[in-house]
Short mmCIF file of N, CA and C in Angstrom, two decimals:
data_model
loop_
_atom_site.label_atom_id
_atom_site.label_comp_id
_atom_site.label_asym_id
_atom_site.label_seq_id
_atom_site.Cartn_x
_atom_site.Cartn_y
_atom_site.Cartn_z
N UNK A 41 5.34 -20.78 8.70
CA UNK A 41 4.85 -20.47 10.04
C UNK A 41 5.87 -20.93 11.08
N UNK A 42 6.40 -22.09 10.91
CA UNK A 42 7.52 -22.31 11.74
C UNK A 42 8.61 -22.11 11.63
N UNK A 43 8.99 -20.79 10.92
CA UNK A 43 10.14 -20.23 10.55
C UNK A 43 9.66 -18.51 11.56
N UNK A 44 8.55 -18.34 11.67
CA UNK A 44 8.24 -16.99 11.82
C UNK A 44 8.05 -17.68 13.40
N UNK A 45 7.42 -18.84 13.95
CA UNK A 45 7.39 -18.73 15.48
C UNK A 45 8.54 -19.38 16.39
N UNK A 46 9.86 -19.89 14.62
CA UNK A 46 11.23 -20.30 15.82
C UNK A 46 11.95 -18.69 15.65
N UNK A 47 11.70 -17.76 15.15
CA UNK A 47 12.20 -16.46 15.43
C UNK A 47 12.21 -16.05 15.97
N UNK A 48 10.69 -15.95 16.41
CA UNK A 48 9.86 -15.35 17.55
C UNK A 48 10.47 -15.33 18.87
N UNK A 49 10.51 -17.31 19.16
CA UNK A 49 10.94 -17.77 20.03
C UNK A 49 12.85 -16.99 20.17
N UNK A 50 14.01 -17.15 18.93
CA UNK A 50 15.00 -16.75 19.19
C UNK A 50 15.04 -15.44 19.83
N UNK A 51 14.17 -14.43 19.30
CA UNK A 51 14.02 -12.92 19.48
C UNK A 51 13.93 -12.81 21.18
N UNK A 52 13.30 -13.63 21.60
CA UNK A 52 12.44 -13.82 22.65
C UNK A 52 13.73 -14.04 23.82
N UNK A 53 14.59 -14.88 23.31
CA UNK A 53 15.99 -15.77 24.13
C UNK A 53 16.79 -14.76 23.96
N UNK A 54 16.85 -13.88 22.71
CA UNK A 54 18.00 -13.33 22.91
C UNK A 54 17.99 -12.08 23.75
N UNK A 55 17.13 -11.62 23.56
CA UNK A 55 16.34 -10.21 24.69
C UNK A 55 16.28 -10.86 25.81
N UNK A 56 15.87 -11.46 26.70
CA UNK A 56 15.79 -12.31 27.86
C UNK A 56 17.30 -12.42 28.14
N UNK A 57 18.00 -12.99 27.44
CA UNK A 57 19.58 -13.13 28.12
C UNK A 57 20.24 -11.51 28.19
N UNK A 58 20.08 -10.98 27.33
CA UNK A 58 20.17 -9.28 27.21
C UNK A 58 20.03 -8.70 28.40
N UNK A 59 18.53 -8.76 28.55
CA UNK A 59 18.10 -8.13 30.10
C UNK A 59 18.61 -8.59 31.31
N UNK A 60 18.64 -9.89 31.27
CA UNK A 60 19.19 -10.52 32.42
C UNK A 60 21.08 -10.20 32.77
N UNK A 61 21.90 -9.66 31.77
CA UNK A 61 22.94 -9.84 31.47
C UNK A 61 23.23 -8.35 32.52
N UNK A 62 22.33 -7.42 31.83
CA UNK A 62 22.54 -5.92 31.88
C UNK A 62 21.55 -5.71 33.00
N UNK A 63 20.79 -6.90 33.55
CA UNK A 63 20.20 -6.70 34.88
C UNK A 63 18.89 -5.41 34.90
N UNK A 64 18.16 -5.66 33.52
CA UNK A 64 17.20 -4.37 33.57
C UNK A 64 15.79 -5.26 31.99
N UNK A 65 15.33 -6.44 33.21
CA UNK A 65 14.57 -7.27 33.31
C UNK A 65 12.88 -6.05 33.07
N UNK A 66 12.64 -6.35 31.98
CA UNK A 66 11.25 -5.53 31.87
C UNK A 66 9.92 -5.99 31.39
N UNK A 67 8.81 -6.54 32.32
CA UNK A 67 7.72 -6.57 31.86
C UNK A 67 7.37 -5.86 30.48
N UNK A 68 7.22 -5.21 30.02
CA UNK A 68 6.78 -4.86 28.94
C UNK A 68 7.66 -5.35 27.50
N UNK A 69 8.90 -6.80 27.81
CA UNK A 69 9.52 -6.92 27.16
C UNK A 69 8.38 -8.11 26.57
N UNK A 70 7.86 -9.07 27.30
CA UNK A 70 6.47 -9.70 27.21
C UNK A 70 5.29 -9.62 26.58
N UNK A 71 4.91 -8.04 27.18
CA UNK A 71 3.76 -7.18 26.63
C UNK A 71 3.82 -7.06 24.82
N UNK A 72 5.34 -7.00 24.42
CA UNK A 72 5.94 -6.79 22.94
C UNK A 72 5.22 -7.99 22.33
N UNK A 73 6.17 -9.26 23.04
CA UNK A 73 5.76 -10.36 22.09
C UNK A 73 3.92 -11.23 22.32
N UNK A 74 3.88 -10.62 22.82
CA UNK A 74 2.05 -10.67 23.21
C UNK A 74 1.25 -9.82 21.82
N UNK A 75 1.91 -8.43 21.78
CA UNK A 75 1.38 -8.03 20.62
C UNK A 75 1.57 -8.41 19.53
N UNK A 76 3.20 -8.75 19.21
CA UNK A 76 3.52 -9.80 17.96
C UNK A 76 2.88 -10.36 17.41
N UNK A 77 2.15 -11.41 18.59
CA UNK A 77 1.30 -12.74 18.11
C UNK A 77 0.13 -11.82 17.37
N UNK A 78 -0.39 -11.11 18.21
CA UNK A 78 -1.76 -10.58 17.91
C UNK A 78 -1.64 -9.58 16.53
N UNK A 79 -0.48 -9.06 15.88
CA UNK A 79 -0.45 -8.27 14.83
C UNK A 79 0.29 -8.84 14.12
N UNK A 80 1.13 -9.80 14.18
CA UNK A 80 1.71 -10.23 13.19
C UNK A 80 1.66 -11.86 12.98
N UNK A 81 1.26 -12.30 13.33
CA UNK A 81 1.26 -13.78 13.70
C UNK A 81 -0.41 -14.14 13.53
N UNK A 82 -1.38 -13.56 14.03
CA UNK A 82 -2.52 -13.60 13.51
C UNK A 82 -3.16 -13.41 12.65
N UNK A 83 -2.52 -12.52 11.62
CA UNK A 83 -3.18 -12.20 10.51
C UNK A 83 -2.65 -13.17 9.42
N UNK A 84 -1.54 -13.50 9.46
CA UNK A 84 -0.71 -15.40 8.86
C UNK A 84 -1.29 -16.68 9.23
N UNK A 85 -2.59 -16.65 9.99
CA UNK A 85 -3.13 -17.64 10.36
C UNK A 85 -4.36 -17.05 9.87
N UNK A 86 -4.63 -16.39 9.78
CA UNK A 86 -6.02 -15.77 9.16
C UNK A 86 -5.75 -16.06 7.15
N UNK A 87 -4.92 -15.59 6.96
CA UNK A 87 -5.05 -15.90 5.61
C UNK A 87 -4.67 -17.28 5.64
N UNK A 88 -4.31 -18.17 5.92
CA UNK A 88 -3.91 -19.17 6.05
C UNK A 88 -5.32 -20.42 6.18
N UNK A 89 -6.07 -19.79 7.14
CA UNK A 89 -7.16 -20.00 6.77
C UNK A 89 -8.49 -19.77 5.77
N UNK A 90 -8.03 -18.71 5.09
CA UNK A 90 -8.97 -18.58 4.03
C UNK A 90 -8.17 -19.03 2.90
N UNK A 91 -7.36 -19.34 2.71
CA UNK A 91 -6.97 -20.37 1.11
C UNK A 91 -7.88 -21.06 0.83
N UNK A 92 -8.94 -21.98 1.31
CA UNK A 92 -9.84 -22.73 0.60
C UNK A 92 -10.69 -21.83 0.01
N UNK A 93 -11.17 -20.52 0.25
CA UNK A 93 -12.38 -20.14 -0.46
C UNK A 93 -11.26 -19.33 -1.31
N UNK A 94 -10.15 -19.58 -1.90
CA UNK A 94 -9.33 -18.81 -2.72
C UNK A 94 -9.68 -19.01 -4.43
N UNK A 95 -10.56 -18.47 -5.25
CA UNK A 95 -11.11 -18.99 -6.23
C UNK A 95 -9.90 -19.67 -7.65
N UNK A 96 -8.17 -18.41 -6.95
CA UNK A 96 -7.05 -19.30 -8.30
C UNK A 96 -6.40 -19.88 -7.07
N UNK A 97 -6.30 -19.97 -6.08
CA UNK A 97 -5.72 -20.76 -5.45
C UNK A 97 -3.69 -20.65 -5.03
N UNK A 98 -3.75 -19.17 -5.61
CA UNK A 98 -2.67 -19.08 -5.62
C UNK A 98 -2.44 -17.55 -5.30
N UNK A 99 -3.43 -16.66 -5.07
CA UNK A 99 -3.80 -15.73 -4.50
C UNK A 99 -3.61 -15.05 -2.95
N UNK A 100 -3.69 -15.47 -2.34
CA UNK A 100 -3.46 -15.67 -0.84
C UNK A 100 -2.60 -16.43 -0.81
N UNK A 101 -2.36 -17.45 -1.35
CA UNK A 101 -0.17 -18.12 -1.27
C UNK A 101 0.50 -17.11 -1.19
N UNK A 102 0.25 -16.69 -2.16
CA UNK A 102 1.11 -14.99 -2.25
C UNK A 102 1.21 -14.22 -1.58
N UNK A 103 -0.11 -14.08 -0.92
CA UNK A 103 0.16 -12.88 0.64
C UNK A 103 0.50 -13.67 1.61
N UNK A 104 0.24 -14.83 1.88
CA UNK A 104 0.90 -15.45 2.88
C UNK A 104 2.34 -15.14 3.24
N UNK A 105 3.02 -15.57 1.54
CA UNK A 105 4.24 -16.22 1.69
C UNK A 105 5.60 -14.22 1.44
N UNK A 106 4.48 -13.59 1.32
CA UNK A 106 4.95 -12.52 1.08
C UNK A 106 4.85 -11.71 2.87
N UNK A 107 3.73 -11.72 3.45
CA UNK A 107 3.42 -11.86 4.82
C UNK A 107 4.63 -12.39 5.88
N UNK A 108 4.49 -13.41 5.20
CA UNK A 108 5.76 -14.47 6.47
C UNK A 108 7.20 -14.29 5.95
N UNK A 109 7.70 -14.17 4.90
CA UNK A 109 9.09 -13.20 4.62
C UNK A 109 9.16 -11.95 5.47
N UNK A 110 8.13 -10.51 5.63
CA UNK A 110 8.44 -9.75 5.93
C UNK A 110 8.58 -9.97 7.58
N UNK A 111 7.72 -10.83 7.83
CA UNK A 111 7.63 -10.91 9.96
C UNK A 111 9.33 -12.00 9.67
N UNK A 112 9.93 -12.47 8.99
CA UNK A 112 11.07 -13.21 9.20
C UNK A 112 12.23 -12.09 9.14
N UNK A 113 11.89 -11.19 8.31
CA UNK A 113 13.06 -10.22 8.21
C UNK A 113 12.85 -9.03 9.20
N UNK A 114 11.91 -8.86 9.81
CA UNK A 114 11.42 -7.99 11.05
C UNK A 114 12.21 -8.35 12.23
N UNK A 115 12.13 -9.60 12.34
CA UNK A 115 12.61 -10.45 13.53
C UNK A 115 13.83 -10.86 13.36
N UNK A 116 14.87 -10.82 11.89
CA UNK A 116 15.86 -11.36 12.15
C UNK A 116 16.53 -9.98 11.95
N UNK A 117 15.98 -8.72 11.38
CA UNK A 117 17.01 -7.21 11.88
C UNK A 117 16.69 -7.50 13.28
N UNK A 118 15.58 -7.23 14.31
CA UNK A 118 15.37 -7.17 15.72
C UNK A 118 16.69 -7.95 16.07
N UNK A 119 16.94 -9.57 15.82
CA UNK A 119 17.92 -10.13 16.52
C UNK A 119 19.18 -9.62 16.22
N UNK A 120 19.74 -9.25 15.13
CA UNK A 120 21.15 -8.44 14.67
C UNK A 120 21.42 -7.06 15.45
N UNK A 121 20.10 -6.40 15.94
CA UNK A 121 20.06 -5.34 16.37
C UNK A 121 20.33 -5.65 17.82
N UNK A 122 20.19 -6.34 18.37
CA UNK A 122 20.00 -6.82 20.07
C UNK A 122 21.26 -7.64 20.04
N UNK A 123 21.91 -7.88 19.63
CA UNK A 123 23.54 -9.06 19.56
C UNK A 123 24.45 -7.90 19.62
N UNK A 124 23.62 -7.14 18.56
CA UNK A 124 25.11 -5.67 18.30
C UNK A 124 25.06 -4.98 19.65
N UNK A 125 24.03 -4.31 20.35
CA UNK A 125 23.61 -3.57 20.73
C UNK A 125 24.24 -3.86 22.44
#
């Protein structure tokens, strides 16, 4: 989880210096990581919270940890893509 919300956060710095650089500063750059939380970041706290009623206990580890790889590699093409770009 704190690999997926210091991304977040980088994604966040590096777009922000981007806009500010190229002077085309956009509300809806905000609106993005607002939805983030809510589609990708919430549903990693949702399973995260149901591991206790996990009957092998290793079931939902799995989607978690399969979950939080893909939002890490989402966010670290996004940042390769915005450095190049």
């Amino acid at each position: 989880m704190w690999a997926v919300l210091g991304l977040m956060l980088l994604d966040f710095i590096v777009g922000l210096f981007k806009s500010l650089v190229t002077k085309s500063f956009n509300l809806k750059m905000v609106l993005d990581y607002l939805k983030d939380v809510l589609y990708l970041v919430f549903p990693l706290v949702f399973i995260l919270n149901l591991m206790p009623i996990d009957p092998t206990g290793w079931i939902l580890l799995v989607f978690y940890y399969i979950g939080g790889l893909a939002v890490i590699w989402n966010y670290l093409s996004g940042i390769i893509n915005k450095w190049r770009a």
